[in-house]
PDB file of C-alpha atoms and ligand atoms in Angstrom:
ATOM      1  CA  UNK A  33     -15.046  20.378   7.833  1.00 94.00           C
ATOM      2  CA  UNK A  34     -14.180  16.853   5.636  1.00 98.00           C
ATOM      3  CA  UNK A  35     -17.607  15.999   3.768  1.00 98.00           C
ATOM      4  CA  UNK A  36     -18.351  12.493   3.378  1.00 98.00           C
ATOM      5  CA  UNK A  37     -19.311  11.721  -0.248  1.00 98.00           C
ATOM      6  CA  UNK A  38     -20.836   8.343  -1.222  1.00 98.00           C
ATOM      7  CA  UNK A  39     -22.685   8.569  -4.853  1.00 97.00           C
ATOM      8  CA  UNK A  40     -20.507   8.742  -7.686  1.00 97.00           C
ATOM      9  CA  UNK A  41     -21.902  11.426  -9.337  1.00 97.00           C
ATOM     10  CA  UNK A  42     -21.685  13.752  -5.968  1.00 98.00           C
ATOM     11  CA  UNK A  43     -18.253  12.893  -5.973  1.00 98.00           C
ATOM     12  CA  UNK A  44     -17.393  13.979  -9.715  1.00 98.00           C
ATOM     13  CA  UNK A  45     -19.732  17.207  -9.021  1.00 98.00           C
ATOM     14  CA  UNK A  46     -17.096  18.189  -6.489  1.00 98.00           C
ATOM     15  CA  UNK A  47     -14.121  17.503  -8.597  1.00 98.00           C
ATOM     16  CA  UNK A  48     -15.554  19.304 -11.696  1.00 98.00           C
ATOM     17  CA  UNK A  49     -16.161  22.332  -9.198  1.00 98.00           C
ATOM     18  CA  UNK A  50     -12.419  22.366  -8.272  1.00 98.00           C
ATOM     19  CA  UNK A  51     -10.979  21.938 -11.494  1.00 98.00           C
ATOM     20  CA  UNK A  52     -13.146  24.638 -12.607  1.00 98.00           C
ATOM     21  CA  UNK A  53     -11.427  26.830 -10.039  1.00 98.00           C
ATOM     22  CA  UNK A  54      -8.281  25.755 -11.499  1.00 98.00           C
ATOM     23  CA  UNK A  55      -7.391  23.713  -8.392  1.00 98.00           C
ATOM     24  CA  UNK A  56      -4.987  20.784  -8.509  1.00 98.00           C
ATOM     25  CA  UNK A  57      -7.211  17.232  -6.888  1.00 99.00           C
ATOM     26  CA  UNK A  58      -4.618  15.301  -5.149  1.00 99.00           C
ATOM     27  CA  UNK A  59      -5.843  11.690  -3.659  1.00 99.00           C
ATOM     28  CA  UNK A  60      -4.694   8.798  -0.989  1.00 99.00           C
ATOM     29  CA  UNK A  61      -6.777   5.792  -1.817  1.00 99.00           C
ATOM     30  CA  UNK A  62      -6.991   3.670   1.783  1.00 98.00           C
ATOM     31  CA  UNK A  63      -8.591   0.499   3.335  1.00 98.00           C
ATOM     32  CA  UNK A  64      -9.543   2.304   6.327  1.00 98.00           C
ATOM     33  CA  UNK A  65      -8.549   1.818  10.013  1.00 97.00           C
ATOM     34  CA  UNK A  66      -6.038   4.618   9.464  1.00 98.00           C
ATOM     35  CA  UNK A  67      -3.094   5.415  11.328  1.00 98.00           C
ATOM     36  CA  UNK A  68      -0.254   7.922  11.054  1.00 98.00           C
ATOM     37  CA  UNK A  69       1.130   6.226   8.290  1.00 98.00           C
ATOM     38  CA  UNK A  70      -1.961   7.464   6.172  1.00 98.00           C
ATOM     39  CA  UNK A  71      -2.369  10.924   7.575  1.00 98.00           C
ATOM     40  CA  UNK A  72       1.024  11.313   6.421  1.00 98.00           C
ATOM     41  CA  UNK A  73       0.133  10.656   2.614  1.00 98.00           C
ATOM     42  CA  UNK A  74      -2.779  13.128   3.357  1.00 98.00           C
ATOM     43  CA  UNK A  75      -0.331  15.751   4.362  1.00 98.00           C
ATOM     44  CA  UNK A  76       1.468  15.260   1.377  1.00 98.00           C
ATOM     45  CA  UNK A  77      -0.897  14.991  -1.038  1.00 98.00           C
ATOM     46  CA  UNK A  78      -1.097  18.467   0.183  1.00 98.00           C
ATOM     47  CA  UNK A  79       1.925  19.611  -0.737  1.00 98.00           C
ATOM     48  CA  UNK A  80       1.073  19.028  -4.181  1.00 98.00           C
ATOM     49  CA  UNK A  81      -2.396  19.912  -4.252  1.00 98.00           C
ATOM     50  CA  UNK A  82      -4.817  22.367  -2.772  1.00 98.00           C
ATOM     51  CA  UNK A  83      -7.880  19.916  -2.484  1.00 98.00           C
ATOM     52  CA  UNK A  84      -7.345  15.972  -1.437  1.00 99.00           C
ATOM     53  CA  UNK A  85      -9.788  13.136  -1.437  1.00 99.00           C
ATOM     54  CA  UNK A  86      -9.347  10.499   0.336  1.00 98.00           C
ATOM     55  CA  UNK A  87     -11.543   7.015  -0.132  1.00 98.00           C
ATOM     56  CA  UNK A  88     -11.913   4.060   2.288  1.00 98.00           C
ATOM     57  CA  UNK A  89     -12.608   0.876   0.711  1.00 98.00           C
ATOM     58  CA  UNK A  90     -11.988  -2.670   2.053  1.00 98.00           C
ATOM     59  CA  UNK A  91     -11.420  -4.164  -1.692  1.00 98.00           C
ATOM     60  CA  UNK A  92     -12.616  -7.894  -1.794  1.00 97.00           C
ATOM     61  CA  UNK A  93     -10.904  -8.400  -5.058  1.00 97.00           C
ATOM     62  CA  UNK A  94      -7.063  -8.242  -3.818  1.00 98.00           C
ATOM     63  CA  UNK A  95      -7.858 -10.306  -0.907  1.00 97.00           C
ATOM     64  CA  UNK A  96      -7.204 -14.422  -1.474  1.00 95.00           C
ATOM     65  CA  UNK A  97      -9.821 -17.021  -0.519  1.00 93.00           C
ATOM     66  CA  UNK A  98      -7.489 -17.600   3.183  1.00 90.00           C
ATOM     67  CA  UNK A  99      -6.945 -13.987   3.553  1.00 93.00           C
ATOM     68  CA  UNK A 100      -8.304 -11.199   6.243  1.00 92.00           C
ATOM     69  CA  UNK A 101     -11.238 -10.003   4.242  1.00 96.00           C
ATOM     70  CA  UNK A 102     -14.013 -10.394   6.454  1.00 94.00           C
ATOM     71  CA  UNK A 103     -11.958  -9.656   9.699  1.00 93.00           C
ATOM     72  CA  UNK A 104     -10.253  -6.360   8.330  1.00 95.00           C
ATOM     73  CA  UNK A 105     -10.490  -3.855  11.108  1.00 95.00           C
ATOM     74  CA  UNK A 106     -13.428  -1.161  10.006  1.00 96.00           C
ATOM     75  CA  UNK A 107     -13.236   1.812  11.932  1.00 97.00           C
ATOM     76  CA  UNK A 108     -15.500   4.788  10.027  1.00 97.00           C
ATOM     77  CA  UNK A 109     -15.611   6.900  12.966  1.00 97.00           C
ATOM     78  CA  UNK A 110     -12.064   7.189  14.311  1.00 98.00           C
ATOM     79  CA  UNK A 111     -10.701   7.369  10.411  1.00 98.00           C
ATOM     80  CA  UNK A 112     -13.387  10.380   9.398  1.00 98.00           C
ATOM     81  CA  UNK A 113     -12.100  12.255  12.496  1.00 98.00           C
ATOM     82  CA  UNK A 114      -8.359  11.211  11.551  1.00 98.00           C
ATOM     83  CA  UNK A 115      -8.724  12.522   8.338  1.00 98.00           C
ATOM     84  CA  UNK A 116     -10.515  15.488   9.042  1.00 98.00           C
ATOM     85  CA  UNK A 117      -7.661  16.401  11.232  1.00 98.00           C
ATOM     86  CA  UNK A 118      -4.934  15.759   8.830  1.00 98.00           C
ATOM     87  CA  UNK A 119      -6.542  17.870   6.369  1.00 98.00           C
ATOM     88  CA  UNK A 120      -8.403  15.936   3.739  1.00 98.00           C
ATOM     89  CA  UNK A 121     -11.325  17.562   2.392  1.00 98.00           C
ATOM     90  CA  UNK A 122     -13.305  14.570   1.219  1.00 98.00           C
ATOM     91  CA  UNK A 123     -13.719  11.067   2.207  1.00 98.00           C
ATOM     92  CA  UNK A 124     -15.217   8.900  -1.289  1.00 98.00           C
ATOM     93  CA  UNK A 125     -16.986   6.013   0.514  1.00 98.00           C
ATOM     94  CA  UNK A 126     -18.156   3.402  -2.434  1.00 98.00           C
ATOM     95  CA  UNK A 127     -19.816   0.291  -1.729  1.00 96.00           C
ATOM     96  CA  UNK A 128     -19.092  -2.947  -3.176  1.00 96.00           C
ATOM     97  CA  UNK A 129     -22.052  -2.745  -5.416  1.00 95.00           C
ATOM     98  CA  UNK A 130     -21.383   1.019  -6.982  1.00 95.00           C
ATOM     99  CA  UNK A 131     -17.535  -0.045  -7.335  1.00 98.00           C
ATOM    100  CA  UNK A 132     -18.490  -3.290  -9.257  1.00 98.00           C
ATOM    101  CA  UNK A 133     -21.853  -2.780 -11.100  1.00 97.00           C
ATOM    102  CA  UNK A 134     -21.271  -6.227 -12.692  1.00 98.00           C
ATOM    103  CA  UNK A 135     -20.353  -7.678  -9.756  1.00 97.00           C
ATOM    104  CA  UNK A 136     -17.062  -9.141  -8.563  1.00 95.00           C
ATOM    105  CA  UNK A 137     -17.154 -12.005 -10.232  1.00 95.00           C
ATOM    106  CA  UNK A 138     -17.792 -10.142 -13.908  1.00 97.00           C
ATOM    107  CA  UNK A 139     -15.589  -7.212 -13.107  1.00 97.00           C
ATOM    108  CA  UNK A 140     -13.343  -6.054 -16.101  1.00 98.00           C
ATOM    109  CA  UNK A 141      -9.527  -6.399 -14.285  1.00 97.00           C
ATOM    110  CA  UNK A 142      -6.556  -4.754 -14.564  1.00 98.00           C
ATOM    111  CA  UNK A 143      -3.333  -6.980 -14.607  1.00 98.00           C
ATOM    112  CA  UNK A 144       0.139  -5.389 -14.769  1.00 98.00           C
ATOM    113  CA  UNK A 145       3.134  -7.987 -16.035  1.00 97.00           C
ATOM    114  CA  UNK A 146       6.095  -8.650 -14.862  1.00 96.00           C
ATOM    115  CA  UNK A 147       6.711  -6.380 -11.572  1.00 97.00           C
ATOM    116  CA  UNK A 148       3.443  -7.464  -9.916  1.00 98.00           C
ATOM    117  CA  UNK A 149       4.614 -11.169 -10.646  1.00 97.00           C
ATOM    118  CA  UNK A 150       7.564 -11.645  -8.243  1.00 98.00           C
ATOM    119  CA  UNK A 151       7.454 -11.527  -4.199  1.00 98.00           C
ATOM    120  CA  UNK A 152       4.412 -10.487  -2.919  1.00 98.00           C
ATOM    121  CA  UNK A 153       2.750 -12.559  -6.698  1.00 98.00           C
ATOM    122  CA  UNK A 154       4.532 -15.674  -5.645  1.00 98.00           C
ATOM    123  CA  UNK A 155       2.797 -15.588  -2.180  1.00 97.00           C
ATOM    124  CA  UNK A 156      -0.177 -13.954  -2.959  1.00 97.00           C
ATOM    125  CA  UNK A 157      -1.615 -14.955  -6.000  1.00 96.00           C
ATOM    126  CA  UNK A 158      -3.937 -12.291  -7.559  1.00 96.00           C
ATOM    127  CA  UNK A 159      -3.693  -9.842  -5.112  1.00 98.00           C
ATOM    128  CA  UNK A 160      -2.010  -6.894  -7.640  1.00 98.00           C
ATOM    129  CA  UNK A 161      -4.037  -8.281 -10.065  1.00 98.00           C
ATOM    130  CA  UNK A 162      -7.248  -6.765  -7.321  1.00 98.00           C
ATOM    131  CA  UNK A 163      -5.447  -3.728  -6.477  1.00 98.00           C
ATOM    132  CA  UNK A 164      -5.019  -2.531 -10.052  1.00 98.00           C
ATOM    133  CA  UNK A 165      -8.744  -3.410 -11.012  1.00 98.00           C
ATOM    134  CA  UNK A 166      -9.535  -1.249  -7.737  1.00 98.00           C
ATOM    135  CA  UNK A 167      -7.015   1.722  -8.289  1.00 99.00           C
ATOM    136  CA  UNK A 168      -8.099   2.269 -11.834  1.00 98.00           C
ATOM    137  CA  UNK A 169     -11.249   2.069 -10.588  1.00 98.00           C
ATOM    138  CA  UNK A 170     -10.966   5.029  -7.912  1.00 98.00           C
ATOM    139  CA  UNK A 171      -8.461   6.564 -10.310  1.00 98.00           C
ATOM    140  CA  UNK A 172     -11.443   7.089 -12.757  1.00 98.00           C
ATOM    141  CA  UNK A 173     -13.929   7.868 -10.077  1.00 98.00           C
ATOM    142  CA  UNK A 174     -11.368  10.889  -8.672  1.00 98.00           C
ATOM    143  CA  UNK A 175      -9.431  12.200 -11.309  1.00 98.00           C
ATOM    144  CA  UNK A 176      -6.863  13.418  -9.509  1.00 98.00           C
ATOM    145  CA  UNK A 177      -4.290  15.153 -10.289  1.00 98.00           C
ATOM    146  CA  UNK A 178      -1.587  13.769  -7.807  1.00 99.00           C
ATOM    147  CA  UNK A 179      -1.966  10.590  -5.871  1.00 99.00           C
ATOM    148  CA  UNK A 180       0.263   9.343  -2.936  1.00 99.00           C
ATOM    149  CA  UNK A 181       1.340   5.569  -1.830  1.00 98.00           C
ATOM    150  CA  UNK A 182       3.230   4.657   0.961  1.00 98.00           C
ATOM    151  CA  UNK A 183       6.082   3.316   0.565  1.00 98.00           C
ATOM    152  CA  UNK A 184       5.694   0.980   3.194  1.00 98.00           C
ATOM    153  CA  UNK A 185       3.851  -1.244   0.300  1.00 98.00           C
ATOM    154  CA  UNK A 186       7.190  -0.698  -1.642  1.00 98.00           C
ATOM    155  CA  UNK A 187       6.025  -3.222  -4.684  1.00 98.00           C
ATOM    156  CA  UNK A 188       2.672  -1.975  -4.428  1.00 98.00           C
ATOM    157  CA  UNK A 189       4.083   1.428  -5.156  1.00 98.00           C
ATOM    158  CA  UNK A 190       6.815   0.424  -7.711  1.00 98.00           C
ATOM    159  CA  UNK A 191       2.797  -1.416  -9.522  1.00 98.00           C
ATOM    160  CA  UNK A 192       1.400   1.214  -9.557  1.00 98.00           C
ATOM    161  CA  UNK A 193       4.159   3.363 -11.060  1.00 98.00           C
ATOM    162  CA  UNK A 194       3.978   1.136 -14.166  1.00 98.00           C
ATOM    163  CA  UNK A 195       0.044   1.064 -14.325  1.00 98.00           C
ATOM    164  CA  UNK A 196      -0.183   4.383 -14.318  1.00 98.00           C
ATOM    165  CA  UNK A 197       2.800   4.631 -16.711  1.00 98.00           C
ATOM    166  CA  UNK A 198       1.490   1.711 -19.140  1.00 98.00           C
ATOM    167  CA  UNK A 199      -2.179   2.895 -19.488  1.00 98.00           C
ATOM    168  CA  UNK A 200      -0.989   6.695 -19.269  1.00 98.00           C
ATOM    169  CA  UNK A 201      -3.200   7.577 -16.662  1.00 98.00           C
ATOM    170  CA  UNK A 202      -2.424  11.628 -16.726  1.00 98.00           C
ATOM    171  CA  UNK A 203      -1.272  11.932 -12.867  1.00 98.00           C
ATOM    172  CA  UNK A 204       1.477  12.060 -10.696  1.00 98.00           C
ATOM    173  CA  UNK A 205       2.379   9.392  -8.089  1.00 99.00           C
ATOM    174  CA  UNK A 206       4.074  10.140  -5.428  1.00 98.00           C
ATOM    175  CA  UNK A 207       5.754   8.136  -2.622  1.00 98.00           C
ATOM    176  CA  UNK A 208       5.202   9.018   1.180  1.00 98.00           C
ATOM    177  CA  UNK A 209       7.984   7.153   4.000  1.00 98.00           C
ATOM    178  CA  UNK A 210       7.415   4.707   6.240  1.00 98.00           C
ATOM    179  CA  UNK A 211       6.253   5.638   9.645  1.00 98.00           C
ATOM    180  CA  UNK A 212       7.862   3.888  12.458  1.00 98.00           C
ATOM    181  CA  UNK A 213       6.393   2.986  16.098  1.00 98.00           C
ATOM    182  CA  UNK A 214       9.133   4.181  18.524  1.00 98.00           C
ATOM    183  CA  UNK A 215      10.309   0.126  18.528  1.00 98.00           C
ATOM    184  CA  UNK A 216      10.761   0.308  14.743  1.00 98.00           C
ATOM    185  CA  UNK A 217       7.480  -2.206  13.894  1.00 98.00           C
ATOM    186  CA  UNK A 218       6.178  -0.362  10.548  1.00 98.00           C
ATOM    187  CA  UNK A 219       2.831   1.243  10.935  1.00 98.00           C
ATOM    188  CA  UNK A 220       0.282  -0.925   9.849  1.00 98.00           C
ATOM    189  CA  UNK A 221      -3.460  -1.796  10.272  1.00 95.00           C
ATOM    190  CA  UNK A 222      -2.258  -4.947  10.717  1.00 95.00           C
ATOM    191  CA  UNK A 223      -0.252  -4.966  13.527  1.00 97.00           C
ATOM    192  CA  UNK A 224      -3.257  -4.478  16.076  1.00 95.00           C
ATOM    193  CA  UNK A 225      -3.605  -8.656  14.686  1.00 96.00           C
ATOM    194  CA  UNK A 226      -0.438  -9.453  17.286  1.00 97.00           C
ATOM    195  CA  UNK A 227      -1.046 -10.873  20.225  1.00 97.00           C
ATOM    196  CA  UNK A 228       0.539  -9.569  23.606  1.00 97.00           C
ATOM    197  CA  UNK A 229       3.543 -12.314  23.271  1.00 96.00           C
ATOM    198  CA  UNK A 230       4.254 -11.326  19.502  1.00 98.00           C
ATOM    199  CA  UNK A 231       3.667  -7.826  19.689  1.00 98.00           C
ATOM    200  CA  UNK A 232       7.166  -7.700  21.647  1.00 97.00           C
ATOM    201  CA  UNK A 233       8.886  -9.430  18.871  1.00 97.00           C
ATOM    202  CA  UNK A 234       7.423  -7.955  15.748  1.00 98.00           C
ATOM    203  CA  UNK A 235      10.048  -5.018  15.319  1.00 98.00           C
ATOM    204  CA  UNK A 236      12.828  -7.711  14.725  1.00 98.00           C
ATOM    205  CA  UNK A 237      12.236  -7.704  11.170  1.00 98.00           C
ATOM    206  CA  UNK A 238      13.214  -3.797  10.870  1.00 98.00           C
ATOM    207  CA  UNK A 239      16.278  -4.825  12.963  1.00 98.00           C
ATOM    208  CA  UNK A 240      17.029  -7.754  10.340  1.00 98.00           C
ATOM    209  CA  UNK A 241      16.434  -5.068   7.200  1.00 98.00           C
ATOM    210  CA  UNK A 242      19.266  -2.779   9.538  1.00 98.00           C
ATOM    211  CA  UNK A 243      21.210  -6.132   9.965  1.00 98.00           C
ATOM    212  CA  UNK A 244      20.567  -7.198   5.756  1.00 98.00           C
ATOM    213  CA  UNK A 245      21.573  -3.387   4.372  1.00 98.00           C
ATOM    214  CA  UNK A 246      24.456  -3.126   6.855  1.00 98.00           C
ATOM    215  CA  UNK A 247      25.583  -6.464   5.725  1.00 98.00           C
ATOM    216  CA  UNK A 248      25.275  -5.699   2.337  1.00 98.00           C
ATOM    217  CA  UNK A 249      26.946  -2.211   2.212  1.00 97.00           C
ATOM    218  CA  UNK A 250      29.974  -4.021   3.835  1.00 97.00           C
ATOM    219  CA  UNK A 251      30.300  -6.309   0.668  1.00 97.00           C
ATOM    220  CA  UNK A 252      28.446  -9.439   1.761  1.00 98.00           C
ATOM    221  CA  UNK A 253      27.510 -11.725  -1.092  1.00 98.00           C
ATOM    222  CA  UNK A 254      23.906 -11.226  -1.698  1.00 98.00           C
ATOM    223  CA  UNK A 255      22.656 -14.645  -1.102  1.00 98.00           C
ATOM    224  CA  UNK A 256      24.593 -14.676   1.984  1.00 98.00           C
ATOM    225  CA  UNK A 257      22.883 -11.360   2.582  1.00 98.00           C
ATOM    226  CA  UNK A 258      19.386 -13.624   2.209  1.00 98.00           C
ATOM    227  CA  UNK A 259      20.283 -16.633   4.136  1.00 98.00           C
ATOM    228  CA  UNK A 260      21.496 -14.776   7.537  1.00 98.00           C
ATOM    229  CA  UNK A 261      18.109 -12.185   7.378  1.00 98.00           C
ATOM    230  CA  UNK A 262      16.093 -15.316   6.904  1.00 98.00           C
ATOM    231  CA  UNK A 263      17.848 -17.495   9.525  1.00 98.00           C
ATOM    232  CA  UNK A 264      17.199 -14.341  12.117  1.00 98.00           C
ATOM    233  CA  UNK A 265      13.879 -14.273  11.356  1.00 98.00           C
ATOM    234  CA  UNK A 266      13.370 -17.905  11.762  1.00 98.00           C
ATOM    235  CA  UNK A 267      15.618 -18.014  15.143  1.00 98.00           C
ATOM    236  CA  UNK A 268      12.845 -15.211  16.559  1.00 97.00           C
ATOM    237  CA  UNK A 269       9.893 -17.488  15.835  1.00 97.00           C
ATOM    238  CA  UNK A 270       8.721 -15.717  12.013  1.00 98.00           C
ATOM    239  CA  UNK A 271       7.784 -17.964   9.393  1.00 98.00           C
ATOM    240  CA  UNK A 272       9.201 -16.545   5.953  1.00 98.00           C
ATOM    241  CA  UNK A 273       8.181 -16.133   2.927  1.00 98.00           C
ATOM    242  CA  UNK A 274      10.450 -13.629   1.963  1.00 98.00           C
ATOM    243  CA  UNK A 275      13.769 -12.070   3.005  1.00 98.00           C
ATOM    244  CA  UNK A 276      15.694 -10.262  -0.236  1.00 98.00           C
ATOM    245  CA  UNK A 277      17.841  -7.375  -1.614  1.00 98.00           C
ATOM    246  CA  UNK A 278      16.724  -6.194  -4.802  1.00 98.00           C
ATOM    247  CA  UNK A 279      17.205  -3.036  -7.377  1.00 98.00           C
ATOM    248  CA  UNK A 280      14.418  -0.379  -7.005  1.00 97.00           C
ATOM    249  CA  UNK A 281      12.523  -2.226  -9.880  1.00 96.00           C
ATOM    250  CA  UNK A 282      13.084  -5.201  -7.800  1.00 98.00           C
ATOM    251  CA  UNK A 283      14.956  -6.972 -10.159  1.00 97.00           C
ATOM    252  CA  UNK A 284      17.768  -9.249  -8.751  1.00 97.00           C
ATOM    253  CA  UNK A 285      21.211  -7.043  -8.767  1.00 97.00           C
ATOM    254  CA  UNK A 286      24.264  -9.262  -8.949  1.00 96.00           C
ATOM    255  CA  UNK A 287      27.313  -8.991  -6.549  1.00 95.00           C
ATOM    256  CA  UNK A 288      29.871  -6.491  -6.952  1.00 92.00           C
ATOM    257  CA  UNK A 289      27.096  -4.352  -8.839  1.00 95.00           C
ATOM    258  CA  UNK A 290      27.109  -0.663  -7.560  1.00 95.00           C
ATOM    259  CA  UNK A 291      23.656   1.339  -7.560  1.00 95.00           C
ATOM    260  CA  UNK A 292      20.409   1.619  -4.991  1.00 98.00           C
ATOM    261  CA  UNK A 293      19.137  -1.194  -3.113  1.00 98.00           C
ATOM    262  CA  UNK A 294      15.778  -2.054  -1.115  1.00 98.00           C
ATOM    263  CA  UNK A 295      15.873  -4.730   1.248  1.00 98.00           C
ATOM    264  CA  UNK A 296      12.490  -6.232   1.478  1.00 99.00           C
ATOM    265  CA  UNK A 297      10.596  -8.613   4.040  1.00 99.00           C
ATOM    266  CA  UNK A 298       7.708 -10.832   4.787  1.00 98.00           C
ATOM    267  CA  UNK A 299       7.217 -12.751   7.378  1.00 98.00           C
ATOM    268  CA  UNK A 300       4.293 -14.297   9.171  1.00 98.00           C
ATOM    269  CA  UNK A 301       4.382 -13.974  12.917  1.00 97.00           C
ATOM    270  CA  UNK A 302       1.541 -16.519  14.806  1.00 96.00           C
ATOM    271  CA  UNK A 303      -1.484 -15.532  12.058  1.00 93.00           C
ATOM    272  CA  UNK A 304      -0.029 -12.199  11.307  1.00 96.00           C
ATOM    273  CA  UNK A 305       1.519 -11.656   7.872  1.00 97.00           C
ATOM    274  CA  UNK A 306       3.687  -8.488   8.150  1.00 98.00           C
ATOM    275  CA  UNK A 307       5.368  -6.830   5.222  1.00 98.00           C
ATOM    276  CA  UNK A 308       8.683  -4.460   5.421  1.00 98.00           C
ATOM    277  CA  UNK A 309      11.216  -2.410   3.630  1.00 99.00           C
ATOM    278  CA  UNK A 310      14.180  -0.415   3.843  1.00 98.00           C
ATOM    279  CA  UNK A 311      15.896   1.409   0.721  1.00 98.00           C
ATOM    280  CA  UNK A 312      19.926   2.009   1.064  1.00 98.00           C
TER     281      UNK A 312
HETATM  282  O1  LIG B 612      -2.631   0.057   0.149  1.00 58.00           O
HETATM  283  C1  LIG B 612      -3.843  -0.112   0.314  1.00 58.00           C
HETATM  284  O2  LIG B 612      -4.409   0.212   1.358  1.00 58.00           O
HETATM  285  C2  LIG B 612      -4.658  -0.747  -0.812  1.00 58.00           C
HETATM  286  O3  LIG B 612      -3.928  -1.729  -1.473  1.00 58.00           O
HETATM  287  C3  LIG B 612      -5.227   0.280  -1.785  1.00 58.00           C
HETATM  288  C4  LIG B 612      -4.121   1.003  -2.549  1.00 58.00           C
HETATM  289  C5  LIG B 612      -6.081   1.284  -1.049  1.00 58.00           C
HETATM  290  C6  LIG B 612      -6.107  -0.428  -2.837  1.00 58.00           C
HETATM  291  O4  LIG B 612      -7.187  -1.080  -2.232  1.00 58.00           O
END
């Protein structure tokens, strides 16, 4: 049986326990309404950890002023059961008020340079800036050992990597793949936003990052590369804010320059911001 946990103190009781034990705490921070794409970092946080914790918070702080804060989908019944099912062992619930004693507006933050500046920081100002305060945050509360990230959230992930690196939190992160509906639209709470005449064309983009790394493999200069997965986008209604090929560090590689890639996208379809990846 998952037990729910929502005082801090409850919740490092339980750690303390398994560590005592000798038990490795592995942990898959979420914003709730879960889907396969999270059950999937719950399974493997298992594999590389006996216990997992898993915490649903809908984190004001990484949300901008325009953004989906107050309509994010909140689902507490369907994502205990979920979890349960996958295998998690506790769900952290914190409130607003025990995750910021001081407040939001007086909350210490945590801002990571450089990475967390390009892309998703042009077109979201502030938003790592939220998710770092918020993951150091839970990373303190937890203390896990292992924590996974989907990869889904590729710049969130490559963040994250450097936070923890920079401010040598002592755990490992590890990065689960992207889950697919059977159309190839990413999992994502998101996507339940769509309405019945977008819905259909939402899985273009993963046909575009096919189209972009295909493109790319066969030599195609990279802006080139940019200009044809943006113009596809555009032709099939998606407003863009984003359509790129980048190093793993998402640096910009230059042509003729051998090594991994990650084609990355984000698009708005209608009021629907979607966000999308694919590594080559
Ligand atoms: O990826 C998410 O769902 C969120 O950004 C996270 C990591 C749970 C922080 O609020």
């Amino acid at each position: 049986m998952i037990e729910t946990i929502t005082e801090l103190d409850a919740l490092r009781a339980r750690v303390r326990e398994w560590k005592r034990q000798g038990l490795r705490v592995g942990f898959v921070p979420t914003m709730g309404n879960l889907h396969a794409g999270h059950y999937s970092l719950v399974m493997l946080a298992r594999q590389y950890a006996d216990r997992v914790v898993s915490s649903v918070f809908v984190n004001p702080t990484q949300f901008g002023p325009n953004e989906d804060f107050t309509r994010y989908p909140r689902t507490p019944d369907a994502d205990t059961a979920g979890l349960e099912g996958a295998g998690c062992d506790v769900l952290w619930l914190p409130t607003v008020e025990s995750m910021y004693p001081f407040g939001v507006e007086l909350a210490s933050k945590v801002r990571v340079p450089g990475v967390s500046q390009v892309l998703e920081g042009e077109h979201r100002p502030g938003h790592f800036d939220g998710v770092c305060t918020v993951v150091s945050r839970l990373f303190h509360q937890v203390q896990p050992d292992v924590a996974a990230f989907g990869k889904k959230d590729y710049q969130q992930l490559a963040v994250i990597r450097q936070l923890v690196a920079d401010l040598q939190f002592p755990i490992e992160i590890v990065g689960g793949g992207i889950v697919r509906e059977a159309d190839g639209l990413a999992m994502s709470s998101r996507n339940q936003y769509l309405g019945p005449d977008e819905r259909p064309r939402a899985p273009t983009i993963h046909r575009v990052l096919l189209a972009m790394r295909d493109a790319a493999l066969a030599g195609t200069p990279r802006a080139q590369v940019e200009a044809q997965g943006s113009r596809q986008l555009q032709d099939a209604g998606f407003d863009v804010d984003y359509a790129v090929v980048r190093r793993p560090d998402l640096s910009e590689p230059a042509d003729g320059e051998p090594g991994p890639r990650v084609a990355l996208v984000a698009a708005r379809l209608g009021r629907t911001r979607l966000i999308d990846n694919l590594e080559f």
